[in-house]
Structures are given as C-alpha cells and as structure tokens.
Tab-separated table of C-alpha atoms and ligand atoms in Angstrom:
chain	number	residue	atom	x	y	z
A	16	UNK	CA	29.577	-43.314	-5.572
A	17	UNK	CA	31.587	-42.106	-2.770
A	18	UNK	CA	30.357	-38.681	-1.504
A	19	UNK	CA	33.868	-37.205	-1.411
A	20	UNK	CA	34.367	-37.860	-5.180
A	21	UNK	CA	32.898	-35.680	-7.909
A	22	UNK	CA	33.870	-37.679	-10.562
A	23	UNK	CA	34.777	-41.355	-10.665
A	24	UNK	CA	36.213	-43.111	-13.951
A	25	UNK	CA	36.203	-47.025	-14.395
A	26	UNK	CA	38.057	-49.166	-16.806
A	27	UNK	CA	37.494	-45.850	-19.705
A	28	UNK	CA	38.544	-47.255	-23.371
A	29	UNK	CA	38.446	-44.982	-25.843
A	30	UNK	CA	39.419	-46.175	-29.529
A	31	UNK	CA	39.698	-44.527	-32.801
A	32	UNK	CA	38.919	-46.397	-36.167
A	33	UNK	CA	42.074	-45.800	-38.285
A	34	UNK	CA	40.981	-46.513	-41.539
A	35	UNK	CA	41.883	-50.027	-43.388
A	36	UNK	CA	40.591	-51.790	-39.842
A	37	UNK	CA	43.580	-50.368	-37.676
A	38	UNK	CA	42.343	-49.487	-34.355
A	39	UNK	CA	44.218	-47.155	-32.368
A	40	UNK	CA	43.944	-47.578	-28.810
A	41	UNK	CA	44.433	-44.126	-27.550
A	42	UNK	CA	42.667	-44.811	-23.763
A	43	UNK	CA	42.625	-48.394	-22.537
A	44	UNK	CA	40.810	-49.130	-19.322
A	45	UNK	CA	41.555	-46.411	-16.922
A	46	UNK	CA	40.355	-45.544	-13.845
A	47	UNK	CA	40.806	-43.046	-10.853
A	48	UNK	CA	38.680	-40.840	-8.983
A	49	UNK	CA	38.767	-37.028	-8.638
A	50	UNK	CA	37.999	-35.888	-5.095
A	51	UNK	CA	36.081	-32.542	-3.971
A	52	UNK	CA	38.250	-29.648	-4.189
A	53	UNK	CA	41.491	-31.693	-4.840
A	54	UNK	CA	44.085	-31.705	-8.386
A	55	UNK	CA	44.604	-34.912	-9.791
A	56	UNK	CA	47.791	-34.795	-12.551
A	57	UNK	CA	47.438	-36.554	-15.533
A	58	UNK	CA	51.494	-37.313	-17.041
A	59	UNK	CA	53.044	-39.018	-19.896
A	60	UNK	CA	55.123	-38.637	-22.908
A	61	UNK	CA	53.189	-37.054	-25.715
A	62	UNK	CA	50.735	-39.781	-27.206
A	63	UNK	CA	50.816	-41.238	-23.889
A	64	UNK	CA	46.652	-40.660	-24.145
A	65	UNK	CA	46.455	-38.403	-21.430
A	66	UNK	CA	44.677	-35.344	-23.859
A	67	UNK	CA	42.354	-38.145	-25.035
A	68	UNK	CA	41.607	-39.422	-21.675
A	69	UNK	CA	40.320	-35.416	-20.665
A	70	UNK	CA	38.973	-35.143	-23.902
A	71	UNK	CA	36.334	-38.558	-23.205
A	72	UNK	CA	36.113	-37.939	-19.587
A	73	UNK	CA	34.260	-34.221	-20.344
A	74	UNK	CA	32.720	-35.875	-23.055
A	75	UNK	CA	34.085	-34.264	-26.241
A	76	UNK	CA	34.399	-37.757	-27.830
A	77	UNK	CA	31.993	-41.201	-27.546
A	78	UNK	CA	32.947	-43.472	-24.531
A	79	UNK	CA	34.123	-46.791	-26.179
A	80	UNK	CA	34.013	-48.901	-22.768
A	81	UNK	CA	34.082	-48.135	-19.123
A	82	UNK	CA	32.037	-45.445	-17.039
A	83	UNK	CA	32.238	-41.622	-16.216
A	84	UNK	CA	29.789	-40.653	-13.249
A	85	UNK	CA	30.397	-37.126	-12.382
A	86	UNK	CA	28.921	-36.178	-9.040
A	87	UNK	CA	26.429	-38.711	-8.814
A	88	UNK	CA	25.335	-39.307	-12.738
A	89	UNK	CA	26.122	-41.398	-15.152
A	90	UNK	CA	27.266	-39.187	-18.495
A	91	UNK	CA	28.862	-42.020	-19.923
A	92	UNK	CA	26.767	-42.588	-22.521
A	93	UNK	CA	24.561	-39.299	-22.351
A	94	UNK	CA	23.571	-37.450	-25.858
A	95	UNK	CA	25.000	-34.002	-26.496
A	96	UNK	CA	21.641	-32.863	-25.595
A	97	UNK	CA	21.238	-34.786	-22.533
A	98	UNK	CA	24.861	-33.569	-21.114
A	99	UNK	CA	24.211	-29.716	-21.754
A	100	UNK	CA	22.893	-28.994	-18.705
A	101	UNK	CA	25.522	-30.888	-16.849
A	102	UNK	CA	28.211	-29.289	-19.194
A	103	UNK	CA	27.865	-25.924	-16.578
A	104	UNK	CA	29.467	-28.517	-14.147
A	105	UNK	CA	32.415	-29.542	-15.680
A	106	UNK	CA	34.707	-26.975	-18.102
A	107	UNK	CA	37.649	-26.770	-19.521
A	108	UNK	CA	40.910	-24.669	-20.302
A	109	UNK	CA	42.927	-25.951	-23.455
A	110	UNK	CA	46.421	-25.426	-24.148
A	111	UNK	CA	46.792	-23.378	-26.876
A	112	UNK	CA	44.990	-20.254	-25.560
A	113	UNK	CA	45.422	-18.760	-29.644
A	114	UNK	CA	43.771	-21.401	-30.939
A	115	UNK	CA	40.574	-21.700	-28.239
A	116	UNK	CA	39.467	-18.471	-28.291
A	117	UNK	CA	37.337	-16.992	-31.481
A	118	UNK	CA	39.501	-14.201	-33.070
A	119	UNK	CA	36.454	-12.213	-33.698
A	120	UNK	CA	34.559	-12.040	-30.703
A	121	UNK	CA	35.473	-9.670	-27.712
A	122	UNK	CA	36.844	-10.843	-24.492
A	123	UNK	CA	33.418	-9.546	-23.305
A	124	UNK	CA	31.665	-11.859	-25.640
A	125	UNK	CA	33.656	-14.640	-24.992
A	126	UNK	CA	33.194	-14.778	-21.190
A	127	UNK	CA	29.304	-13.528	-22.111
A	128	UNK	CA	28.687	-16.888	-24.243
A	129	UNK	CA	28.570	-19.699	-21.793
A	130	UNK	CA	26.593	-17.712	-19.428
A	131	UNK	CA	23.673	-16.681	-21.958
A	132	UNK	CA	24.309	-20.496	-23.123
A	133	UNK	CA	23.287	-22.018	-19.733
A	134	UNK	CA	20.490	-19.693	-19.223
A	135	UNK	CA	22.422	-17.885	-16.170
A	136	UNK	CA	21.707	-14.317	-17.753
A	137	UNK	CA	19.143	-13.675	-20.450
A	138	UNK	CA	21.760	-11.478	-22.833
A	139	UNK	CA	24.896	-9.584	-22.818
A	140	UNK	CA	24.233	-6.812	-20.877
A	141	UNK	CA	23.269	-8.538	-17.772
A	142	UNK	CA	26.106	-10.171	-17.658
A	143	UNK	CA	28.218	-7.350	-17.284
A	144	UNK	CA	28.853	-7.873	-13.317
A	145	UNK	CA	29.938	-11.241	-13.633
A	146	UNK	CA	31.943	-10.633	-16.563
A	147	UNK	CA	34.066	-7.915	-14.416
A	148	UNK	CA	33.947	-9.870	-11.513
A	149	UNK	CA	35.845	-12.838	-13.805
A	150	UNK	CA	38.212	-10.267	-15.398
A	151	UNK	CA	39.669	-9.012	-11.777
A	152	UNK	CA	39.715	-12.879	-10.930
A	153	UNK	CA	42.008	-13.316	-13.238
A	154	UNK	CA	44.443	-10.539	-13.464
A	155	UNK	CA	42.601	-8.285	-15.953
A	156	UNK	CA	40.633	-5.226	-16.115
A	157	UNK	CA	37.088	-4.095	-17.359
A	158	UNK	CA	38.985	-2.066	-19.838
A	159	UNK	CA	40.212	-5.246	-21.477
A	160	UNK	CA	36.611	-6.464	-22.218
A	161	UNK	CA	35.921	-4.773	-25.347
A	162	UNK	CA	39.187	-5.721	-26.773
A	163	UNK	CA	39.987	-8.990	-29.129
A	164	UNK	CA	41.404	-11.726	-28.322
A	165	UNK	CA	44.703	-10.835	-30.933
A	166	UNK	CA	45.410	-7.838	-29.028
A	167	UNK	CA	46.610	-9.837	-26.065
A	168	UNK	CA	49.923	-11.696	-24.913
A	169	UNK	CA	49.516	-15.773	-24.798
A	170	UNK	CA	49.450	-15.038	-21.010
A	171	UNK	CA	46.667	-12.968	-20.882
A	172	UNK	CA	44.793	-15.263	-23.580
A	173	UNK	CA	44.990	-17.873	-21.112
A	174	UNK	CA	43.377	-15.893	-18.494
A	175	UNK	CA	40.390	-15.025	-21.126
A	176	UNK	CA	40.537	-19.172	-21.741
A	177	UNK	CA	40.340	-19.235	-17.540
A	178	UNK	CA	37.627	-16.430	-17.218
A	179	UNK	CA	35.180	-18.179	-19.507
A	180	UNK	CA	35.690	-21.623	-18.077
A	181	UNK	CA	35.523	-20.255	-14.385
A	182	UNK	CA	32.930	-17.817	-14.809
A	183	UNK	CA	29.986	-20.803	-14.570
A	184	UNK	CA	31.434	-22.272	-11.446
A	185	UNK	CA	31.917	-25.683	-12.520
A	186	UNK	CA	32.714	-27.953	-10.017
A	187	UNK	CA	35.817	-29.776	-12.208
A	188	UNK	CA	38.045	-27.841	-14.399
A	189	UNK	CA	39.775	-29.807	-17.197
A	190	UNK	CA	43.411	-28.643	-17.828
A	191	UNK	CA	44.573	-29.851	-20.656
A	192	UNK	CA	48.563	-28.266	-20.643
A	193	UNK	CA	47.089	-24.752	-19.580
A	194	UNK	CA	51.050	-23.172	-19.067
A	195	UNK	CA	52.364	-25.340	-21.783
A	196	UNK	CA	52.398	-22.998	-24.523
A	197	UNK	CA	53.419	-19.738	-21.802
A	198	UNK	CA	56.467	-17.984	-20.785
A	199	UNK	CA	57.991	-19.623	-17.899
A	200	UNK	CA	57.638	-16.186	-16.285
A	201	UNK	CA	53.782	-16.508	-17.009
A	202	UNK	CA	53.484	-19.969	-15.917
A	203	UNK	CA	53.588	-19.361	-11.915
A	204	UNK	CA	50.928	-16.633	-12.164
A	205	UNK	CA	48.482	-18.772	-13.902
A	206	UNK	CA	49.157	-21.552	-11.867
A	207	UNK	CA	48.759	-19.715	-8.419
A	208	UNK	CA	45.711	-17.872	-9.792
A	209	UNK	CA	44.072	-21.464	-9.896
A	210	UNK	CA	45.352	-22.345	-7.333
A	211	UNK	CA	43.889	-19.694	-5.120
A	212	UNK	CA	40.427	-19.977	-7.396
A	213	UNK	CA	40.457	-23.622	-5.723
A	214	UNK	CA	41.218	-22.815	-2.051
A	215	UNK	CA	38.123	-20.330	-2.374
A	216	UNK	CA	35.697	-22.285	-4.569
A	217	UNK	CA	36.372	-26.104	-3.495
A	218	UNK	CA	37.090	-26.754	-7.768
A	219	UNK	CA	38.147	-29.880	-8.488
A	220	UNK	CA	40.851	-29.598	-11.189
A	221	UNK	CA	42.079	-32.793	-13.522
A	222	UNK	CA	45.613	-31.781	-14.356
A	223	UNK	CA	46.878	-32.778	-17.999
A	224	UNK	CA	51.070	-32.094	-18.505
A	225	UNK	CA	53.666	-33.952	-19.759
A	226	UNK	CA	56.332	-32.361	-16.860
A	227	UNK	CA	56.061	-34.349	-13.248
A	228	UNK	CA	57.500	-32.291	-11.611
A	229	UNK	CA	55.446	-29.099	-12.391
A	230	UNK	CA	52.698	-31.386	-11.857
A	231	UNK	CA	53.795	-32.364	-8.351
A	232	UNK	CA	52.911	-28.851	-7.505
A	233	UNK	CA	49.564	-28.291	-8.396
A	234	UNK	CA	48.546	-31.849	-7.498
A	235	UNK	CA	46.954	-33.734	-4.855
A	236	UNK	CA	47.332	-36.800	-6.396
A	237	UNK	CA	49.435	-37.863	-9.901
A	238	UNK	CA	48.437	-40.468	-12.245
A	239	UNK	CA	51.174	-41.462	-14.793
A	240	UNK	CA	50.204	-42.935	-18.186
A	241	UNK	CA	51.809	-44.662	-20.692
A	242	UNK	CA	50.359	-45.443	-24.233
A	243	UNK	CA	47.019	-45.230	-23.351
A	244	UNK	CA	47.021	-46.835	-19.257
A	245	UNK	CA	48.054	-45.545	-16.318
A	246	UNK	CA	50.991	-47.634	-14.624
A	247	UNK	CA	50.960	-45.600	-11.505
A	248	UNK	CA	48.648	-43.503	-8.992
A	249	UNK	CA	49.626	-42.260	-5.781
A	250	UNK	CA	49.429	-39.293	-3.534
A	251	UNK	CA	51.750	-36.490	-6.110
A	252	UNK	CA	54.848	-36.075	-2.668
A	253	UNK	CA	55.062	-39.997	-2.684
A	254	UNK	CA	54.959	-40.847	-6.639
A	255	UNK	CA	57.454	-37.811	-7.173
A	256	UNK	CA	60.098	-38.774	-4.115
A	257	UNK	CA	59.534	-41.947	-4.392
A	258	UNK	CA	58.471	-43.865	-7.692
A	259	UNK	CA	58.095	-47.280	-8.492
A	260	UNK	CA	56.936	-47.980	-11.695
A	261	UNK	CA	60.344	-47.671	-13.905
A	262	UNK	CA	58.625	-45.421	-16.357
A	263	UNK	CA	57.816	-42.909	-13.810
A	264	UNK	CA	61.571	-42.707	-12.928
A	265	UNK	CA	62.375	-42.470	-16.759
A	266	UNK	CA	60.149	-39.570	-16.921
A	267	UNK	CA	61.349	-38.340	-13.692
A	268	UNK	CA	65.052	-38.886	-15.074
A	269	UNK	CA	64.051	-36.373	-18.328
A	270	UNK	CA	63.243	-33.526	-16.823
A	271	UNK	CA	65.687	-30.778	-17.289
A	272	UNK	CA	67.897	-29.860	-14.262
A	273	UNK	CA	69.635	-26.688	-13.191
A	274	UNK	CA	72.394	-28.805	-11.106
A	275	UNK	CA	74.906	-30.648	-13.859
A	276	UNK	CA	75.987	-33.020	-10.960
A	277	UNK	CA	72.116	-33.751	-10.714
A	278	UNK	CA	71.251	-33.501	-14.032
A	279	UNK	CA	74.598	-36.447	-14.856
A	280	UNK	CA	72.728	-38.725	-12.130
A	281	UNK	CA	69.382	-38.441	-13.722
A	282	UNK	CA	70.271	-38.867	-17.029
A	283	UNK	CA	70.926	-42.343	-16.344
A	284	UNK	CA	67.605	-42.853	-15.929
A	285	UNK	CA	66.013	-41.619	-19.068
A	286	UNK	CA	63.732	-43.701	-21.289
A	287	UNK	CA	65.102	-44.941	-24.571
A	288	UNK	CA	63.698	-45.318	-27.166
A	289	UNK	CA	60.167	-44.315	-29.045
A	290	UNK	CA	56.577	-44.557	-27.662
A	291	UNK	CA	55.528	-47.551	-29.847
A	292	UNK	CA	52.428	-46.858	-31.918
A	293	UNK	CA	48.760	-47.284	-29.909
A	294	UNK	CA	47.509	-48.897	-32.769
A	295	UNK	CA	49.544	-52.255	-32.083
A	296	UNK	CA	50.774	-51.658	-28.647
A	297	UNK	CA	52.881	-54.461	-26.961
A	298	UNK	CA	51.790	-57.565	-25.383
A	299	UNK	CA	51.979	-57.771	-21.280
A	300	UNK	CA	53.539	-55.123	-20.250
A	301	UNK	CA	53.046	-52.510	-22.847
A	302	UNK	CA	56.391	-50.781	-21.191
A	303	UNK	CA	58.331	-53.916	-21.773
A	304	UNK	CA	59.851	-52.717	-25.199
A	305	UNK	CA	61.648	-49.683	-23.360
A	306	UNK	CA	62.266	-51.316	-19.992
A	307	UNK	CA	65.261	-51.819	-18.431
A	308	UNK	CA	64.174	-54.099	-15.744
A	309	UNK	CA	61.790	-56.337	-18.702
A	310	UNK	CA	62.045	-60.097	-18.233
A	311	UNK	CA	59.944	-62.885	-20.069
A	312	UNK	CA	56.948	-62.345	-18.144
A	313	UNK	CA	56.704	-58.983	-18.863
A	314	UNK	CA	56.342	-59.556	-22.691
A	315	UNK	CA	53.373	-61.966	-21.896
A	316	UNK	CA	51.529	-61.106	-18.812
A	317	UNK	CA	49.744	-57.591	-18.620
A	318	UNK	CA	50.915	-56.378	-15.025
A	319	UNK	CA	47.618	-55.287	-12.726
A	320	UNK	CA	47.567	-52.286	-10.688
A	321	UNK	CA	48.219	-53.087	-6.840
A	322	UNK	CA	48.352	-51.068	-3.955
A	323	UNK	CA	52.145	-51.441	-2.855
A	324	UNK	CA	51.304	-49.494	0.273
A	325	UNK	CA	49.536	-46.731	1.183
A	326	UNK	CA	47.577	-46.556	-1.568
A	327	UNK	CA	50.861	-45.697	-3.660
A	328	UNK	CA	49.554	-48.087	-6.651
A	329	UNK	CA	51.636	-49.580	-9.437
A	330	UNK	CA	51.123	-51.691	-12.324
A	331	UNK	CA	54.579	-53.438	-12.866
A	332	UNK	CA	55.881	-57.183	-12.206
A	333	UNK	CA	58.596	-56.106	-10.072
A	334	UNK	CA	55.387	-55.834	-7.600
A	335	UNK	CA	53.815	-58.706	-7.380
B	4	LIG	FE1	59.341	-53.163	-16.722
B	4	LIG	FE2	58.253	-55.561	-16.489
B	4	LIG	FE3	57.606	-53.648	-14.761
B	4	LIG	FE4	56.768	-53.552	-17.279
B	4	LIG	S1	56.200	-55.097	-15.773
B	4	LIG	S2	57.612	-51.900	-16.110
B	4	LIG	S3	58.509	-54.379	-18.371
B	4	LIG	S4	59.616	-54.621	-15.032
C-alpha cells in the first residue's frame, strides 16, 4: 500500500441475491484510492451504486469480491467483531439527518455513544469536554446538548449527524449525500464546516452525490459511476471542464442552470432514457443502451479503464 493512501479499493463487487436467483449487481469491480487528507466524489444517477459502494467500503454490508485495505489492513473480509476497533477510524454522515439520529436520545447522548463505545471515556460525564468541544465545531452550543434531536432544523440535525461522526477523529469520513436533504441556504455552511474540519485535521472524506458540479467543489478527485462501475476518474477541475466519458457530459448536461442561453446548450447533452436494471445490466459497454456515440463494439466488448493522459482515466471505446 502506498503510504499516501489511507484507503485503497480493488476490483470491489458487491451483489445482492434477489430472490427467484436474480442477482442484482449493485457494485461491480471498482477501484480507486483515497489519499491522506484529500475528497474523493463519488457521482451517478440514483441506482448508479454509488450509496452501495460507501455502504461495502465502511463495511456495513459483506464484500462479494475485490479488496478494502484501509491504512495499511485488510478489512475486507474482517468480522463485525474484528472491525470494531478499526470502526473509530473510519465514520460516517448519512443523508437523511431525521432518519440517523435516535429520536429519543439527547444530542448529548448521541455524540456521548461512540466515545463510551470505543473506550475513549469510561461514561457520560467525562465526556462532557469533548462533547462541547464537537458542538462549537460545528455551529452549536452547549445549551443544545440536552435537547432532542426533533427539536432541531434538518440543518442543525446534520451537524449532530457531523458531531458524532467527527468527535472520534476518524481518519475517513463517509458522506453519503450529507446536504442532499438541506436548504440550499444550509448546504454551504455544512460544506465549509468540513471543509475547514479537513484543512485542520488532515480527514480524508469519500464524497457520495448525485450533483457534479457541487461535487467539483469539495473534491480533490471525482469518480463517476454508472450502474454499478465507474467509467471515469480524474483530478475533480479536469473531469468537470473537461470530460470524456459521454455519460459524464450527460450528467454534466442535467444539471440545472441559472443562464437559459447555457442551460439551451446543455440540454443537448442530457441522457435519455432510464438507468437499466443492475440485475441484467447490458453487455460491453453497460452505457451503450443510452449512448449517443454506441457502435457495434460497444454492445459486445466491455470498455477498460485507461489513462487518456494525466491520469484523467476513462472507460469508453472512443479511447482506445
Ligand atoms: Fe458510448 Fe461506446 Fe463509449 Fe460506451 S464505450 S460510452 S457506448 S462510445
């Protein structure tokens, strides 16, 4: 493992048994690294896998196939009880900060939990430093720790959802949508208060959205996926100003612009068409069904991902 990365992912499958022998083939064979104190964005259409992808990586679900060695170890295949005390390492914020947090414990408790859990203070009351130390972090106060979690805005949720996940230092932070479900208003403040969390800390953060170009700015790097593989990986400046893979500029072409005369351009390159189903993707190219660029070797012929320069890589025919 290179030293600079604190979490490498090879050729990751993860499959889910249908019922009536239908496999769906939510992650198939991924792989990027994550470097120290860098964002990598995850993007795609929803059911592009990307959720599932975070979800196997911090080992919430069984690996299928691949590898997951996070700063030096091998979790892949790891029991529950084996990854606990590497769990302190790697955290994460969901996107539904109403559903994550338990309606009946305090904001206290909450952040309290993981701490007592990981042996870092031997009950509540001890914890009470750190747990006012998270709540300024984040934009609260100590006054909001005996409160509920119902009594807050879905802003401040998500900075309870951030507290408890950042309170154990990990050294990667899975963010599964974390500004999805906010106010646009919100969405900036939680961002930047990551943001600054990682130019202090060194956190590495693995970025989950299905909007490029909100991911452009909290990312280092961007990895696009599309029904369960990613199709391109490049620094986030180069894959936003300058994709290749057609998909990319079909996502690229639906995001909503403020210019009409912009907006008319980019329409043209929207994606038609429905995300077929992961349970029988497409042969070759599993973008070929939507493509507009598709020819016959694209139905047959699963395109590999190649550095087209600079380490911008791509998995489409159009780049061989
Ligand atoms: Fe389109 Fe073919 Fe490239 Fe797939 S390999 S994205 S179908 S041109």
């Amino acid at each position: 493992m290179n030293d600079r990365n604190v979490l490498e992912v090879s050729h990751l499958k993860k499959y889910f048994n249908a019922g009536r022998r239908q496999i769906v083939h939510a992650v198939d064979d991924v792989s990027f690294t994550l470097e120290r104190g860098k964002t990598l964005g995850l993007v795609g259409e929803s059911g592009c896998g990307k959720s599932t992808c975070a979800r196997t990586v911090i080992r919430m679900y069984d690996v299928t196939g691949g590898n997951i060695v996070l700063d030096g170890t091998d979790i892949t295949n790891m029991s529950q009880k084996e990854l606990k005390p590497l769990r302190r390492k790697m955290q994460m914020i969901f996107q539904d900060p109403y559903a994550s947090l338990n309606a009946r414990m305090t904001v206290r408790d909450i952040i309290a939990e993981p701490l007592i859990a990981h042996g870092i203070v031997a009950r509540k009351s001890e914890a009470n430093d750190l747990i006012y130390g998270m709540l300024d972090r984040v934009g609260l106060t100590r006054e909001h720790a005996n409160r509920y979690a119902h009594e807050f805005s879905g802003g401040q949720r998500q900075r309870v959802g951030i507290a408890r996940a950042l309170v154990l230092q990990p050294d990667v932070v899975i963010c599964d949508e974390p500004i999805s479900a906010l106010d646009v208003s919100i969405q900036a403040q939680v961002i930047n208060l990551l943001k600054d969390y990682q130019e202090e800390k060194g956190t590495s953060y693995l970025f989950i959205a299905h909007d490029l170009s909100m991911v452009r700015y909290v990312s280092d790097e961007i990895g696009v996926m599309y029904l369960g593989q990613l199709v391109e990986l490049g620094e986030a400046e180069e894959v936003h100003f300058h994709p290749l893979h057609p998909y990319t500029k079909g996502l690229l072409g639906s995001v909503p612009v403020a210019n009409p005369k912009l907006a008319r351009q980019k329409e043209k390159s929207s994606i038609e068409g429905d995300i077929p189903s992961p349970i029988h993707p497409p042969e070759g190219c599993r973008f070929h069904t939507r493509c507009p660029y598709a020819t016959d070797v694209c139905s047959r012929v699963t395109p590999e991902m190649k550095d087209a320069g600079g380490g911008h890589k791509v998995a489409c025919h159009l780049f061989d």
